[in-house]
PDB file of C-alpha atoms in Angstrom:
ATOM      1  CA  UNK A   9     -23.147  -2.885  12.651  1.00 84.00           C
ATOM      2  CA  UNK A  10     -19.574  -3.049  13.955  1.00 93.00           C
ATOM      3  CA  UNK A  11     -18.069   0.838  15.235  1.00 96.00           C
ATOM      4  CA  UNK A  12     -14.388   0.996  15.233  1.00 97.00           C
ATOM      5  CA  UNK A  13     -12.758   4.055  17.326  1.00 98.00           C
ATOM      6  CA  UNK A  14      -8.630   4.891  16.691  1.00 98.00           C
ATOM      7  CA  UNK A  15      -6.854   7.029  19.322  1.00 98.00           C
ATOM      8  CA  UNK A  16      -3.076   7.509  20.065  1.00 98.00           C
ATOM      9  CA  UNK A  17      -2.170   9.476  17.097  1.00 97.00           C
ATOM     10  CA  UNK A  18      -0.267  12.855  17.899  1.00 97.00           C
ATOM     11  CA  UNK A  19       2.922  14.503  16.052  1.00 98.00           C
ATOM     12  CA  UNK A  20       6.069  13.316  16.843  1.00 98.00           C
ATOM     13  CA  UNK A  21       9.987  13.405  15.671  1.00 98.00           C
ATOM     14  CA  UNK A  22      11.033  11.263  12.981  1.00 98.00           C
ATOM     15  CA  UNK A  23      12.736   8.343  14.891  1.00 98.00           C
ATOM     16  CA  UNK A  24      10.210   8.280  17.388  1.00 98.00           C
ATOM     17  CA  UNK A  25       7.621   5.464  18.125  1.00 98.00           C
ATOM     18  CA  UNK A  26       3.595   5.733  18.555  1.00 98.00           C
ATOM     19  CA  UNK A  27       1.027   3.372  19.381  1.00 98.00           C
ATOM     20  CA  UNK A  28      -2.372   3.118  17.535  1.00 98.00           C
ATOM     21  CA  UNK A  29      -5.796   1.750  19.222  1.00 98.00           C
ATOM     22  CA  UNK A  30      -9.005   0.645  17.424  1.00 98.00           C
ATOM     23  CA  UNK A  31     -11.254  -0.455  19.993  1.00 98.00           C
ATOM     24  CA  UNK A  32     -14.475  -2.072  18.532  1.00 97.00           C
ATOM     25  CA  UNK A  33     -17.875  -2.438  19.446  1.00 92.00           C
ATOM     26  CA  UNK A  34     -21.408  -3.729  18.422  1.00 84.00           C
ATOM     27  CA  UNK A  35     -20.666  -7.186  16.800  1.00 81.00           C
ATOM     28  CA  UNK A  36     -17.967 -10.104  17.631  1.00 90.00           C
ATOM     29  CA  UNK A  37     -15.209  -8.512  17.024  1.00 94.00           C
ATOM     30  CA  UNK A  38     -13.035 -11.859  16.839  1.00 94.00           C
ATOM     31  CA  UNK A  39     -14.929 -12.991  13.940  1.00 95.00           C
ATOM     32  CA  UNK A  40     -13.397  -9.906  11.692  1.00 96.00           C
ATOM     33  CA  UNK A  41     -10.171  -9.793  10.168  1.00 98.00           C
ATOM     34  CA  UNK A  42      -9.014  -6.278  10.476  1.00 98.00           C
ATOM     35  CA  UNK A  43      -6.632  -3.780   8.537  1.00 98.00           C
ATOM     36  CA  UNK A  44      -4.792  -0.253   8.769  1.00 98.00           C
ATOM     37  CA  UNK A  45      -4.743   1.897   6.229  1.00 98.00           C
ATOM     38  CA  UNK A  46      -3.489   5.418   5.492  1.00 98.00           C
ATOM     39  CA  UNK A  47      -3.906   8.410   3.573  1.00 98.00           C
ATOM     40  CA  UNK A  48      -1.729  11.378   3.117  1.00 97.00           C
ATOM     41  CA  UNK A  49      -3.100  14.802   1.593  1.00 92.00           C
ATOM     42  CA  UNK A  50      -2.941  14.647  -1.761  1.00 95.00           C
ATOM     43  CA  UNK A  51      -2.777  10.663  -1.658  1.00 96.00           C
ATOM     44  CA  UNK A  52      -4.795   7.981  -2.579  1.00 97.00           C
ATOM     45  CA  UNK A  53      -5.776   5.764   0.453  1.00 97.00           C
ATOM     46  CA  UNK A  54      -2.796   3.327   1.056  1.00 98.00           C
ATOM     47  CA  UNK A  55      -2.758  -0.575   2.597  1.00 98.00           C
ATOM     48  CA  UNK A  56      -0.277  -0.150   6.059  1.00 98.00           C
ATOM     49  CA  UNK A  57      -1.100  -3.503   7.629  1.00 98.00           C
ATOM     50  CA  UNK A  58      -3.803  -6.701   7.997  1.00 98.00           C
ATOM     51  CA  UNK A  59      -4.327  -9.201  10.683  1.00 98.00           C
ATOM     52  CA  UNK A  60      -6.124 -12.167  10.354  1.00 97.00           C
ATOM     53  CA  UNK A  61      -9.221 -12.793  12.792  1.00 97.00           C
ATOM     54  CA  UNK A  62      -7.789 -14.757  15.107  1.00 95.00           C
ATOM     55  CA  UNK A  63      -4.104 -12.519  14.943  1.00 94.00           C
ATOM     56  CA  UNK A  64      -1.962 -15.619  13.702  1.00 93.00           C
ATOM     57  CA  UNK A  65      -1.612 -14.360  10.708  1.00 96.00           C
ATOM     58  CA  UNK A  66       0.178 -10.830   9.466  1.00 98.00           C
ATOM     59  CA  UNK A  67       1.129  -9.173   6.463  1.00 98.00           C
ATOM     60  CA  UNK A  68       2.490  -5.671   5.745  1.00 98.00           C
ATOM     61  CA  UNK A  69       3.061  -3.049   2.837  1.00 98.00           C
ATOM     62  CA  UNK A  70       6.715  -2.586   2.296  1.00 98.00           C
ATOM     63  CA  UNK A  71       7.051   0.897   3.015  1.00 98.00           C
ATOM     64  CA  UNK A  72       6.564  -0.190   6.982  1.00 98.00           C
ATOM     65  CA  UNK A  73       7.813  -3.632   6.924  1.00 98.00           C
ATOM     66  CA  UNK A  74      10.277  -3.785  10.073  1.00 98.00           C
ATOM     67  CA  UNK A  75       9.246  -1.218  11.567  1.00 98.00           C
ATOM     68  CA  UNK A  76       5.276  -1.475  12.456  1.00 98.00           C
ATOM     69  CA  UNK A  77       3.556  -4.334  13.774  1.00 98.00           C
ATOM     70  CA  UNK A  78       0.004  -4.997  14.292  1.00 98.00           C
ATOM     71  CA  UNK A  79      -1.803  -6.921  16.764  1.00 98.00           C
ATOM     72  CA  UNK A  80      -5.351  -7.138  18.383  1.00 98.00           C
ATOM     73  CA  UNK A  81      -6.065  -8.535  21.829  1.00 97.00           C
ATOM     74  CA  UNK A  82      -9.805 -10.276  21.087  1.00 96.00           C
ATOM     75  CA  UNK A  83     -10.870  -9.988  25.029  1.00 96.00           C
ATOM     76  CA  UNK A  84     -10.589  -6.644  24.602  1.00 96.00           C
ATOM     77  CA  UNK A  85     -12.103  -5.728  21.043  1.00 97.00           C
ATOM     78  CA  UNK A  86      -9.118  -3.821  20.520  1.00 97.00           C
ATOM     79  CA  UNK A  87      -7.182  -3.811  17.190  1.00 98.00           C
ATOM     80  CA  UNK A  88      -2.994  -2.062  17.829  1.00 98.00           C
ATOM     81  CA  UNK A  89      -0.312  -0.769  15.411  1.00 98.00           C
ATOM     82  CA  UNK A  90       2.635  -0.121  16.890  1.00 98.00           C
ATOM     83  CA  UNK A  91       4.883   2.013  14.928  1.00 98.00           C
ATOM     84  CA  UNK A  92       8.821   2.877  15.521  1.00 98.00           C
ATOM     85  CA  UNK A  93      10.960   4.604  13.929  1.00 98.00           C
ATOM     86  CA  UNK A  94       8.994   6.572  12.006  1.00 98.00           C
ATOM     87  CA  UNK A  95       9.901   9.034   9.395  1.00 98.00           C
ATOM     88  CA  UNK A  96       8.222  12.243   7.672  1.00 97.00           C
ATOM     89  CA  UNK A  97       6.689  10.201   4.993  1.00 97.00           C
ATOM     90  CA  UNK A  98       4.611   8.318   7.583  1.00 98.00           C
ATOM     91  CA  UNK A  99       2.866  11.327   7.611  1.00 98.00           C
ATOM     92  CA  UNK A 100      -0.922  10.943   7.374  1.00 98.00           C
ATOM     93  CA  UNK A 101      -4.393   9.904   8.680  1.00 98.00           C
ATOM     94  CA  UNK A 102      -4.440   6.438   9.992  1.00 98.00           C
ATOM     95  CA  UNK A 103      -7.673   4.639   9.926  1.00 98.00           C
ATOM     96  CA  UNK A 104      -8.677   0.942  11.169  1.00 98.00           C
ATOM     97  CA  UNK A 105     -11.228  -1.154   9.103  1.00 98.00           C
ATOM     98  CA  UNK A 106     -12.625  -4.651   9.251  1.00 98.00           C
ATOM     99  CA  UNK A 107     -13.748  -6.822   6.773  1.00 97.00           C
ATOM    100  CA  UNK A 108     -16.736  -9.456   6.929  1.00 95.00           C
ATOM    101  CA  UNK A 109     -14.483 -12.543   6.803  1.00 95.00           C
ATOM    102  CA  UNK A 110     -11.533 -14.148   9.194  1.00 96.00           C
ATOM    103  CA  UNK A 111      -8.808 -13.689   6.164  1.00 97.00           C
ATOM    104  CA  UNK A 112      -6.631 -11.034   5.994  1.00 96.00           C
ATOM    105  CA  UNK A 113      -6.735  -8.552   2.895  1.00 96.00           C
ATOM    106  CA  UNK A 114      -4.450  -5.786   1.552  1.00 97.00           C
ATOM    107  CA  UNK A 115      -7.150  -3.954  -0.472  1.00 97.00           C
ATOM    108  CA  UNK A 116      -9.508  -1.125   0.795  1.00 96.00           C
ATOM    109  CA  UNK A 117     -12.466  -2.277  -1.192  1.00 96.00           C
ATOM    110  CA  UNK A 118     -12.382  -5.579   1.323  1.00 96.00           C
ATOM    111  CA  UNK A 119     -13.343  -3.778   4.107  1.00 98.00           C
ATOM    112  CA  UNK A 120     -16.909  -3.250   5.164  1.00 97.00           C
ATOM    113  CA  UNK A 121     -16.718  -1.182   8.321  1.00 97.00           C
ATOM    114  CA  UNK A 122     -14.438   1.889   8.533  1.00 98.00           C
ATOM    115  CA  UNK A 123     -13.136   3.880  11.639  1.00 98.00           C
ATOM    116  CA  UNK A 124     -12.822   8.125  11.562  1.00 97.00           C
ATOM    117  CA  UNK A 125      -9.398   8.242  11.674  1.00 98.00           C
ATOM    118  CA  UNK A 126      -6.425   9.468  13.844  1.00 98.00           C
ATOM    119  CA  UNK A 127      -4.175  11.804  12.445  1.00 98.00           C
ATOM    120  CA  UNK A 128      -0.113  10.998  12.646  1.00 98.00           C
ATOM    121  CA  UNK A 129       2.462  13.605  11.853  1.00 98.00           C
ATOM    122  CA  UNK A 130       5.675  13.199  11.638  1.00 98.00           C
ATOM    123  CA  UNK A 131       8.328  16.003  11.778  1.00 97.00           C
ATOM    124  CA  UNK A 132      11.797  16.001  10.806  1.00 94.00           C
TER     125      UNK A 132
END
């Protein structure tokens, strides 16, 4: 069983930047590729970002293209997304998942393991 923690959500102005954790425990964390996903209230749960396992490999929804990137740092079992210039519609609770495989994905259902979530909010 692989545990996933996120931390550094917080509210913040719409311009400003944050920095997301997922640190990751219980199983090799370098054999997982690894997302971030969101959900607003009201909102379906929405793809943000994937990595692949081995973090050569990136893709992003177009809603944060530009302006997030992800990241992981293997020695440390720690998955990032670092987001700038954010704006009120980033609104939501961010949550880190990892799927069974080294290849990155863009839908929830391909994710096995699931982290609580961090709430980001935005103001204007």
């Amino acid at each position: 069983q692989l545990q996933l923690v996120e931390s550094g959500g917080g509210l913040v102005q719409a311009g400003g930047s944050l920095r997301l954790s997922c640190a990751a425990s219980g199983r090799t964390f370098s054999s997982y590729a690894m997302g971030w996903f969101r959900q607003a209230p009201g909102k379906e749960r929405e793809f943000v970002a994937t990595i692949n396992s081995v973090g050569r490999g990136t893709m992003y929804a177009d809603s944060v293209k530009g302006r997030f990137t992800i990241s992981r740092d293997n020695a440390k079992n720690t998955l990032y997304l670092q987001m700038n210039s954010l704006k009120p519609e980033d609104t939501a609770v961010y949550y880190c998942a990892a799927r069974n495989s080294a290849l990155m994905n863009f839908k929830s259902t391909g994710y096995d393991y699931w982290g609580q979530g961090t709430q980001v909010t935005v103001s204007s």
